[in-house]
mmCIF file of C-alpha atoms in Angstrom:
data_model
loop_
_atom_site.group_PDB
_atom_site.id
_atom_site.type_symbol
_atom_site.label_atom_id
_atom_site.label_comp_id
_atom_site.label_asym_id
_atom_site.label_seq_id
_atom_site.Cartn_x
_atom_site.Cartn_y
_atom_site.Cartn_z
ATOM 1 C CA MET A 1 154.174 45.768 289.196
ATOM 2 C CA LYS A 2 153.519 42.042 289.557
ATOM 3 C CA ILE A 3 150.122 41.311 291.136
ATOM 4 C CA PHE A 4 148.555 38.043 292.281
ATOM 5 C CA ILE A 5 144.922 37.625 293.342
ATOM 6 C CA ASP A 6 144.489 34.599 295.589
ATOM 7 C CA GLY A 7 140.802 33.849 295.195
ATOM 8 C CA SER A 8 140.298 35.514 291.815
ATOM 9 C CA ALA A 9 137.227 33.395 291.034
ATOM 10 C CA GLY A 10 135.082 34.976 293.763
ATOM 11 C CA THR A 11 133.012 38.141 293.370
ATOM 12 C CA THR A 12 135.556 40.402 295.106
ATOM 13 C CA GLY A 13 138.481 38.859 293.225
ATOM 14 C CA LEU A 14 136.701 39.133 289.895
ATOM 15 C CA ARG A 15 136.005 42.840 290.419
ATOM 16 C CA ILE A 16 139.651 43.475 291.378
ATOM 17 C CA LYS A 17 140.789 41.545 288.311
ATOM 18 C CA ASP A 18 138.406 43.493 286.071
ATOM 19 C CA ARG A 19 139.725 46.843 287.331
ATOM 20 C CA LEU A 20 143.398 45.819 287.054
ATOM 21 C CA MET A 21 143.076 44.247 283.586
ATOM 22 C CA LYS A 22 142.427 47.727 282.205
ATOM 23 C CA ARG A 23 145.725 49.088 283.569
ATOM 24 C CA SER A 24 149.101 49.102 281.826
ATOM 25 C CA ASP A 25 151.180 49.543 284.983
ATOM 26 C CA VAL A 26 150.470 46.099 286.488
ATOM 27 C CA GLU A 27 151.038 42.500 285.429
ATOM 28 C CA LEU A 28 148.593 39.904 286.740
ATOM 29 C CA THR A 29 149.841 36.445 287.647
ATOM 30 C CA THR A 30 147.129 33.918 286.828
ATOM 31 C CA LEU A 31 146.807 30.260 287.780
ATOM 32 C CA SER A 32 144.816 27.509 286.138
ATOM 33 C CA GLU A 33 141.853 26.050 288.029
ATOM 34 C CA GLU A 34 144.008 23.067 288.996
ATOM 35 C CA GLN A 35 146.870 25.299 290.186
ATOM 36 C CA ARG A 36 144.496 27.451 292.270
ATOM 37 C CA LYS A 37 143.819 24.366 294.382
ATOM 38 C CA ASP A 38 147.499 23.452 294.661
ATOM 39 C CA THR A 39 149.268 24.879 297.717
ATOM 40 C CA GLU A 40 152.732 24.946 296.148
ATOM 41 C CA SER A 41 151.502 26.805 293.050
ATOM 42 C CA ARG A 42 149.758 29.388 295.227
ATOM 43 C CA LYS A 43 152.827 29.710 297.447
ATOM 44 C CA GLN A 44 155.045 30.402 294.460
ATOM 45 C CA ALA A 45 152.629 32.991 293.070
ATOM 46 C CA LEU A 46 152.259 34.716 296.446
ATOM 47 C CA ASN A 47 156.002 34.973 297.003
ATOM 48 C CA SER A 48 156.788 36.170 293.491
ATOM 49 C CA ALA A 49 154.196 38.959 293.654
ATOM 50 C CA GLN A 50 154.946 42.503 294.753
ATOM 51 C CA VAL A 51 151.294 42.817 295.811
ATOM 52 C CA ALA A 52 149.032 39.883 296.699
ATOM 53 C CA PHE A 53 145.289 40.368 297.138
ATOM 54 C CA LEU A 54 143.565 37.774 299.311
ATOM 55 C CA CYS A 55 139.912 37.265 298.334
ATOM 56 C CA LEU A 56 139.272 34.180 300.420
ATOM 57 C CA PRO A 57 137.301 32.882 303.411
ATOM 58 C CA ASP A 58 138.928 33.764 306.731
ATOM 59 C CA ALA A 59 140.663 30.432 307.392
ATOM 60 C CA ALA A 60 142.064 30.282 303.863
ATOM 61 C CA ALA A 61 143.323 33.874 304.154
ATOM 62 C CA VAL A 62 145.220 32.995 307.335
ATOM 63 C CA GLU A 63 146.738 30.024 305.529
ATOM 64 C CA SER A 64 147.813 32.215 302.600
ATOM 65 C CA VAL A 65 149.567 34.678 304.904
ATOM 66 C CA GLU A 66 151.500 31.791 306.423
ATOM 67 C CA LEU A 67 152.676 30.788 302.929
ATOM 68 C CA VAL A 68 154.321 34.161 302.310
ATOM 69 C CA GLU A 69 158.048 34.109 303.025
ATOM 70 C CA ASN A 70 159.094 37.022 300.821
ATOM 71 C CA PRO A 71 159.486 40.067 303.122
ATOM 72 C CA ASP A 72 158.803 42.414 300.198
ATOM 73 C CA THR A 73 155.401 40.970 299.280
ATOM 74 C CA VAL A 74 152.593 43.311 300.302
ATOM 75 C CA ILE A 75 149.420 41.487 301.341
ATOM 76 C CA ILE A 76 146.045 43.174 300.968
ATOM 77 C CA ASP A 77 143.457 40.972 302.669
ATOM 78 C CA THR A 78 139.750 41.450 301.891
ATOM 79 C CA SER A 79 138.595 38.824 304.425
ATOM 80 C CA THR A 80 137.616 39.416 308.050
ATOM 81 C CA ALA A 81 140.650 37.521 309.344
ATOM 82 C CA HIS A 82 143.049 40.404 310.065
ATOM 83 C CA ARG A 83 140.926 43.549 310.447
ATOM 84 C CA THR A 84 141.480 43.806 314.184
ATOM 85 C CA SER A 85 144.946 42.208 314.221
ATOM 86 C CA GLU A 86 147.976 44.044 315.536
ATOM 87 C CA GLY A 87 150.509 44.912 312.865
ATOM 88 C CA TRP A 88 147.905 45.241 310.130
ATOM 89 C CA ALA A 89 146.942 48.611 308.652
ATOM 90 C CA TYR A 90 143.190 49.202 308.431
ATOM 91 C CA GLY A 91 142.328 50.158 304.867
ATOM 92 C CA PHE A 92 140.196 53.277 305.361
ATOM 93 C CA PRO A 93 142.561 56.167 304.498
ATOM 94 C CA GLU A 94 139.839 58.840 304.584
ATOM 95 C CA LEU A 95 139.582 58.625 308.370
ATOM 96 C CA SER A 96 142.850 60.394 309.136
ATOM 97 C CA ALA A 97 146.415 61.034 308.002
ATOM 98 C CA GLU A 98 147.498 58.358 310.481
ATOM 99 C CA PHE A 99 145.348 55.710 308.775
ATOM 100 C CA GLU A 100 146.662 56.765 305.365
ATOM 101 C CA ASP A 101 150.302 56.715 306.521
ATOM 102 C CA LYS A 102 149.939 53.207 307.926
ATOM 103 C CA ILE A 103 148.559 51.991 304.599
ATOM 104 C CA LYS A 104 151.362 53.722 302.734
ATOM 105 C CA ASN A 105 154.077 52.129 304.857
ATOM 106 C CA SER A 106 152.643 48.710 305.633
ATOM 107 C CA LYS A 107 153.252 45.268 304.157
ATOM 108 C CA ARG A 108 149.998 44.005 305.672
ATOM 109 C CA ILE A 109 146.727 45.789 304.902
ATOM 110 C CA ALA A 110 143.236 44.662 305.941
ATOM 111 C CA VAL A 111 140.385 45.921 303.766
ATOM 112 C CA PRO A 112 137.278 46.996 305.749
ATOM 113 C CA GLY A 113 134.098 44.940 305.608
ATOM 114 C CA CYS A 114 131.265 46.272 303.476
ATOM 115 C CA HIS A 115 128.775 46.894 306.317
ATOM 116 C CA ALA A 116 131.614 48.187 308.470
ATOM 117 C CA SER A 117 132.690 50.678 305.796
ATOM 118 C CA GLY A 118 129.296 52.363 305.878
ATOM 119 C CA ALA A 119 129.032 52.357 309.662
ATOM 120 C CA ILE A 120 132.567 53.635 310.240
ATOM 121 C CA SER A 121 132.217 56.382 307.608
ATOM 122 C CA ILE A 122 129.371 57.723 309.772
ATOM 123 C CA LEU A 123 130.514 57.009 313.323
ATOM 124 C CA TYR A 124 134.234 57.825 313.218
ATOM 125 C CA PRO A 125 133.833 61.557 312.355
ATOM 126 C CA LEU A 126 131.246 62.017 315.114
ATOM 127 C CA VAL A 127 133.367 60.318 317.776
ATOM 128 C CA HIS A 128 136.426 62.244 316.586
ATOM 129 C CA ALA A 129 134.479 65.522 316.750
ATOM 130 C CA GLY A 130 133.598 64.766 320.371
ATOM 131 C CA ILE A 131 129.809 64.850 320.055
ATOM 132 C CA LEU A 132 129.076 61.109 319.984
ATOM 133 C CA PRO A 133 129.645 59.404 323.351
ATOM 134 C CA ILE A 134 131.430 56.071 322.940
ATOM 135 C CA ASN A 135 128.690 54.412 325.025
ATOM 136 C CA TYR A 136 125.819 55.829 322.927
ATOM 137 C CA PRO A 137 123.161 53.095 322.307
ATOM 138 C CA LEU A 138 123.605 52.842 318.534
ATOM 139 C CA HIS A 139 121.399 50.966 316.081
ATOM 140 C CA ILE A 140 122.876 50.402 312.611
ATOM 141 C CA VAL A 141 120.655 49.280 309.734
ATOM 142 C CA SER A 142 122.388 48.069 306.574
ATOM 143 C CA LEU A 143 120.618 47.158 303.326
ATOM 144 C CA THR A 144 122.677 45.312 300.716
ATOM 145 C CA GLY A 145 122.328 43.713 297.314
ATOM 146 C CA TYR A 146 122.714 39.971 297.038
ATOM 147 C CA SER A 147 126.173 40.073 295.416
ATOM 148 C CA GLY A 148 127.538 40.616 298.919
ATOM 149 C CA GLY A 149 126.704 36.973 299.660
ATOM 150 C CA GLY A 150 129.102 35.679 297.018
ATOM 151 C CA LYS A 151 128.608 33.195 294.205
ATOM 152 C CA LYS A 152 126.306 30.880 296.149
ATOM 153 C CA MET A 153 123.835 33.639 296.989
ATOM 154 C CA ILE A 154 124.051 35.135 293.497
ATOM 155 C CA LYS A 155 123.078 31.733 292.062
ATOM 156 C CA GLU A 156 120.165 31.459 294.484
ATOM 157 C CA TYR A 157 118.766 34.841 293.470
ATOM 158 C CA GLU A 158 119.414 34.568 289.747
ATOM 159 C CA GLU A 159 118.814 30.884 289.042
ATOM 160 C CA GLU A 160 116.975 29.257 291.948
ATOM 161 C CA LYS A 161 114.817 32.067 293.297
ATOM 162 C CA THR A 162 112.090 30.997 295.704
ATOM 163 C CA LEU A 163 109.292 33.224 296.996
ATOM 164 C CA PRO A 164 111.096 34.349 300.204
ATOM 165 C CA LEU A 165 113.994 35.672 298.101
ATOM 166 C CA ALA A 166 111.656 38.160 296.418
ATOM 167 C CA SER A 167 111.350 39.959 299.755
ATOM 168 C CA PRO A 168 114.024 41.784 301.795
ATOM 169 C CA ARG A 169 115.473 39.402 304.400
ATOM 170 C CA GLN A 170 117.010 40.422 307.711
ATOM 171 C CA TYR A 171 119.821 38.261 309.061
ATOM 172 C CA GLY A 172 122.533 38.331 311.748
ATOM 173 C CA LEU A 173 119.758 38.044 314.336
ATOM 174 C CA SER A 174 122.099 36.748 317.051
ATOM 175 C CA GLN A 175 123.807 40.181 317.147
ATOM 176 C CA LYS A 176 127.195 38.520 316.561
ATOM 177 C CA HIS A 177 127.882 39.733 313.025
ATOM 178 C CA LYS A 178 131.553 39.445 312.098
ATOM 179 C CA HIS A 179 131.837 43.154 311.140
ATOM 180 C CA LEU A 180 131.001 44.402 314.647
ATOM 181 C CA PRO A 181 134.520 43.965 316.149
ATOM 182 C CA GLU A 182 136.172 46.235 313.579
ATOM 183 C CA ILE A 183 133.452 48.874 313.979
ATOM 184 C CA MET A 184 134.033 48.818 317.746
ATOM 185 C CA LYS A 185 137.816 48.981 317.471
ATOM 186 C CA VAL A 186 138.153 51.654 314.787
ATOM 187 C CA CYS A 187 135.524 53.940 316.318
ATOM 188 C CA LYS A 188 136.729 53.232 319.889
ATOM 189 C CA LEU A 189 133.213 52.307 321.050
ATOM 190 C CA CYS A 190 132.653 50.727 324.448
ATOM 191 C CA GLU A 191 129.010 49.780 323.812
ATOM 192 C CA THR A 192 128.311 47.258 321.048
ATOM 193 C CA PRO A 193 125.752 48.626 318.562
ATOM 194 C CA LEU A 194 122.578 46.828 317.644
ATOM 195 C CA PHE A 195 123.128 45.778 314.044
ATOM 196 C CA SER A 196 120.404 44.904 311.532
ATOM 197 C CA PRO A 197 121.773 43.746 308.144
ATOM 198 C CA ILE A 198 119.208 43.146 305.390
ATOM 199 C CA VAL A 199 119.717 41.548 301.969
ATOM 200 C CA ALA A 200 117.282 42.353 299.156
ATOM 201 C CA ASP A 201 116.531 41.305 295.592
ATOM 202 C CA TYR A 202 118.917 43.532 293.645
ATOM 203 C CA TYR A 203 122.507 42.834 292.576
ATOM 204 C CA ALA A 204 124.731 45.518 294.085
ATOM 205 C CA GLY A 205 124.611 48.595 296.262
ATOM 206 C CA MET A 206 124.564 49.261 299.984
ATOM 207 C CA GLU A 207 122.692 51.707 302.191
ATOM 208 C CA VAL A 208 123.910 51.942 305.791
ATOM 209 C CA THR A 209 121.831 54.118 308.126
ATOM 210 C CA VAL A 210 122.512 55.277 311.691
ATOM 211 C CA GLY A 211 120.051 57.419 313.644
ATOM 212 C CA PHE A 212 120.739 59.846 316.481
ATOM 213 C CA HIS A 213 118.593 61.609 319.083
ATOM 214 C CA THR A 214 120.510 64.867 319.399
ATOM 215 C CA GLY A 215 119.374 65.403 322.997
ATOM 216 C CA PHE A 216 121.572 62.465 324.037
ATOM 217 C CA LEU A 217 124.675 63.741 322.270
ATOM 218 C CA GLN A 218 127.259 66.004 323.848
ATOM 219 C CA LEU A 219 129.267 69.103 323.123
ATOM 220 C CA PRO A 220 133.009 68.555 322.655
ATOM 221 C CA CYS A 221 133.604 69.783 326.195
ATOM 222 C CA GLY A 222 131.538 66.855 327.493
ATOM 223 C CA LEU A 223 128.485 68.865 328.499
ATOM 224 C CA SER A 224 125.090 68.187 326.969
ATOM 225 C CA GLY A 225 123.958 70.791 324.459
ATOM 226 C CA ASP A 226 121.962 71.501 321.342
ATOM 227 C CA ILE A 227 123.429 69.728 318.304
ATOM 228 C CA THR A 228 121.782 70.701 315.024
ATOM 229 C CA LEU A 229 121.383 69.116 311.615
ATOM 230 C CA GLU A 230 123.732 71.774 310.241
ATOM 231 C CA ASP A 231 126.355 70.840 312.849
ATOM 232 C CA PHE A 232 126.257 67.261 311.604
ATOM 233 C CA HIS A 233 126.612 68.335 308.000
ATOM 234 C CA THR A 234 129.573 70.576 308.857
ATOM 235 C CA ILE A 235 131.356 67.723 310.652
ATOM 236 C CA PHE A 236 131.072 65.410 307.641
ATOM 237 C CA GLU A 237 132.005 68.084 305.122
ATOM 238 C CA LYS A 238 135.137 68.858 307.120
ATOM 239 C CA GLN A 239 136.045 65.171 307.473
ATOM 240 C CA TYR A 240 135.775 64.338 303.771
ATOM 241 C CA LYS A 241 136.454 67.683 302.066
ATOM 242 C CA ASP A 242 139.629 66.434 300.343
ATOM 243 C CA SER A 243 138.431 62.931 299.482
ATOM 244 C CA LYS A 244 138.059 61.749 295.889
ATOM 245 C CA PHE A 245 136.011 58.785 297.113
ATOM 246 C CA ILE A 246 133.573 60.106 299.716
ATOM 247 C CA LYS A 247 131.177 62.911 298.878
ATOM 248 C CA VAL A 248 128.765 64.620 301.267
ATOM 249 C CA SER A 249 125.437 65.510 299.680
ATOM 250 C CA PRO A 250 124.384 69.165 300.034
ATOM 251 C CA LEU A 251 122.176 69.738 303.060
ATOM 252 C CA SER A 252 118.578 70.213 302.029
ATOM 253 C CA THR A 253 115.972 69.129 304.553
ATOM 254 C CA GLU A 254 113.214 69.607 302.003
ATOM 255 C CA GLU A 255 114.966 67.470 299.392
ATOM 256 C CA THR A 256 116.122 64.656 301.644
ATOM 257 C CA ASN A 257 112.758 64.328 303.341
ATOM 258 C CA ALA A 258 110.826 64.337 300.074
ATOM 259 C CA LEU A 259 112.939 61.963 297.990
ATOM 260 C CA PHE A 260 113.542 58.236 298.162
ATOM 261 C CA LEU A 261 117.170 57.141 298.568
ATOM 262 C CA ALA A 262 117.901 54.125 296.375
ATOM 263 C CA ALA A 263 120.422 51.667 297.826
ATOM 264 C CA ASN A 264 121.843 50.885 294.376
ATOM 265 C CA GLU A 265 122.608 54.555 293.646
ATOM 266 C CA ASN A 266 126.379 53.970 293.515
ATOM 267 C CA ALA A 267 126.326 50.463 292.023
ATOM 268 C CA GLY A 268 129.294 49.963 289.712
ATOM 269 C CA LYS A 269 131.260 52.788 291.326
ATOM 270 C CA ASP A 270 134.101 52.784 293.849
ATOM 271 C CA SER A 271 132.893 55.935 295.597
ATOM 272 C CA MET A 272 130.584 56.663 298.535
ATOM 273 C CA THR A 273 127.939 59.339 299.168
ATOM 274 C CA LEU A 274 126.762 60.488 302.591
ATOM 275 C CA TYR A 275 123.336 62.008 303.212
ATOM 276 C CA ILE A 276 122.499 63.898 306.418
ATOM 277 C CA THR A 277 118.726 63.861 306.889
ATOM 278 C CA GLY A 278 116.048 64.540 309.478
ATOM 279 C CA ASN A 279 115.754 67.547 311.789
ATOM 280 C CA ASP A 280 117.474 69.117 314.780
ATOM 281 C CA GLU A 281 115.939 66.574 317.190
ATOM 282 C CA ARG A 282 116.314 63.333 315.208
ATOM 283 C CA ILE A 283 119.028 62.918 312.601
ATOM 284 C CA GLU A 284 119.759 60.016 310.277
ATOM 285 C CA VAL A 285 123.043 59.724 308.385
ATOM 286 C CA VAL A 286 122.994 57.434 305.347
ATOM 287 C CA SER A 287 126.079 56.020 303.651
ATOM 288 C CA MET A 288 125.536 54.872 300.050
ATOM 289 C CA PHE A 289 128.076 52.809 298.100
ATOM 290 C CA ASP A 290 128.628 49.620 296.123
ATOM 291 C CA ASN A 291 129.264 46.651 298.412
ATOM 292 C CA LEU A 292 131.745 45.405 295.778
ATOM 293 C CA GLY A 293 133.258 48.882 295.265
ATOM 294 C CA LYS A 294 134.151 51.024 298.281
ATOM 295 C CA GLY A 295 132.841 48.083 300.296
ATOM 296 C CA ALA A 296 135.386 45.586 298.940
ATOM 297 C CA SER A 297 137.322 45.537 295.652
ATOM 298 C CA GLY A 298 137.517 49.280 295.073
ATOM 299 C CA ALA A 299 138.781 49.850 298.617
ATOM 300 C CA ALA A 300 141.429 47.143 298.110
ATOM 301 C CA ILE A 301 142.777 48.768 294.944
ATOM 302 C CA GLU A 302 142.631 52.215 296.565
ATOM 303 C CA CYS A 303 144.913 50.853 299.313
ATOM 304 C CA MET A 304 147.280 49.412 296.724
ATOM 305 C CA ASN A 305 147.449 52.747 294.906
ATOM 306 C CA ILE A 306 148.291 54.588 298.131
ATOM 307 C CA MET A 307 150.956 52.039 299.024
ATOM 308 C CA LEU A 308 152.506 52.482 295.554
ATOM 309 C CA GLY A 309 152.457 56.268 295.815
ATOM 310 C CA LEU A 310 149.869 56.618 293.025
ATOM 311 C CA PRO A 311 146.778 58.833 293.062
ATOM 312 C CA PRO A 312 144.272 56.792 295.128
ATOM 313 C CA GLU A 313 141.628 56.871 292.388
ATOM 314 C CA THR A 314 143.917 55.328 289.718
ATOM 315 C CA GLY A 315 141.980 52.734 287.720
ATOM 316 C CA LEU A 316 138.816 53.210 289.764
ATOM 317 C CA VAL A 317 135.362 54.639 289.064
ATOM 318 C CA VAL A 318 134.654 57.529 291.417
ATOM 319 C CA ASP A 319 132.282 59.774 289.430
#
C-alpha cells in the first residue's frame, strides 16, 4: 500500500509517519525538503499514492485536494477544511455503524479535531439516547498539552519559555473556535455550546469535560424525569462496548470524587478513556486522550485501517 503524507514535517504528520514506519504492509513516499515546497512534486506524490494523508493548514489542504486527479487516491485530511463538507466521511467510527460504513466506502475522509473528538465522544451518545435536548446550554472545558499548537508553540514552551507559559492559559475567548461547527453538526445541536479551551505546560494529553444538571435533561419520551449517574454510565457503556479505542471507566463515585484525573493519562496512546463523575443531580463526563493520538494522528490511521478492511487498531497503541 503506497502512502504519502503531505505535511509530514508537522507534529501530526510526524506521528503518522512514526506509526507507519513500523509497519511492513505500507510503503511511504517521501519528498526532500525542496520537493515538499514544489507543487508539481507534491502533485505527483499525491496522485501516485493509494492513500494520502493531509497534515496541513486549512488553505493548503484545500489546495492539495485540488491537485488530486487520480479517482482511486483516498484522501484523509487532518485539517479543519473538510469536516463539515458534503461528500466527506467524518472519521469517528465509534459513533455508529453508519459513520463506520461511510469511512469504509469513502475516498474522502475528514479526521475530527482534537477538542471536537472529546466533546463529541460525550455529547453524541447522550443526544442519540434521547436524554440531552439539542438546545441544552452546554459548556465544554478542554485542557490540552502544548503539542496541540504545533511546532511554533512547542518551540515556545521548550526553548523560549516566558513566565506566562508556566501557567495554564485559556484561549478562544471570542467563542468562535474552529472546532465548534463540527461539534454542532455531528451532534445535531441547535444551540452553540460555550467552549473554554486551555493550554498548559505539558507536552501531550487532553482532558475534555462537559457538565450536566440532570434536572434539565429529559426522558427519551420527551418528558422531564430523574436521570441518574448510573443511567449516564449505562449509556456510555452501551455506546462503546465493542470499541478497541474507547474505554469507559468503571463507575465508582467514591473513587472518581477522591482522585485527581491527570490530563496526560493517555499520552502516547491512540485510545480514549471516559469517566462519569459527580452525583445524581450534577454529573460531569470527562474524556481523556492524547491530542496527537485519538485526537489526530491515531484517528487518521484508524480511518485508513477501516478503509483498507484491516482491524482498526493495526499499528496503533490502544492499551
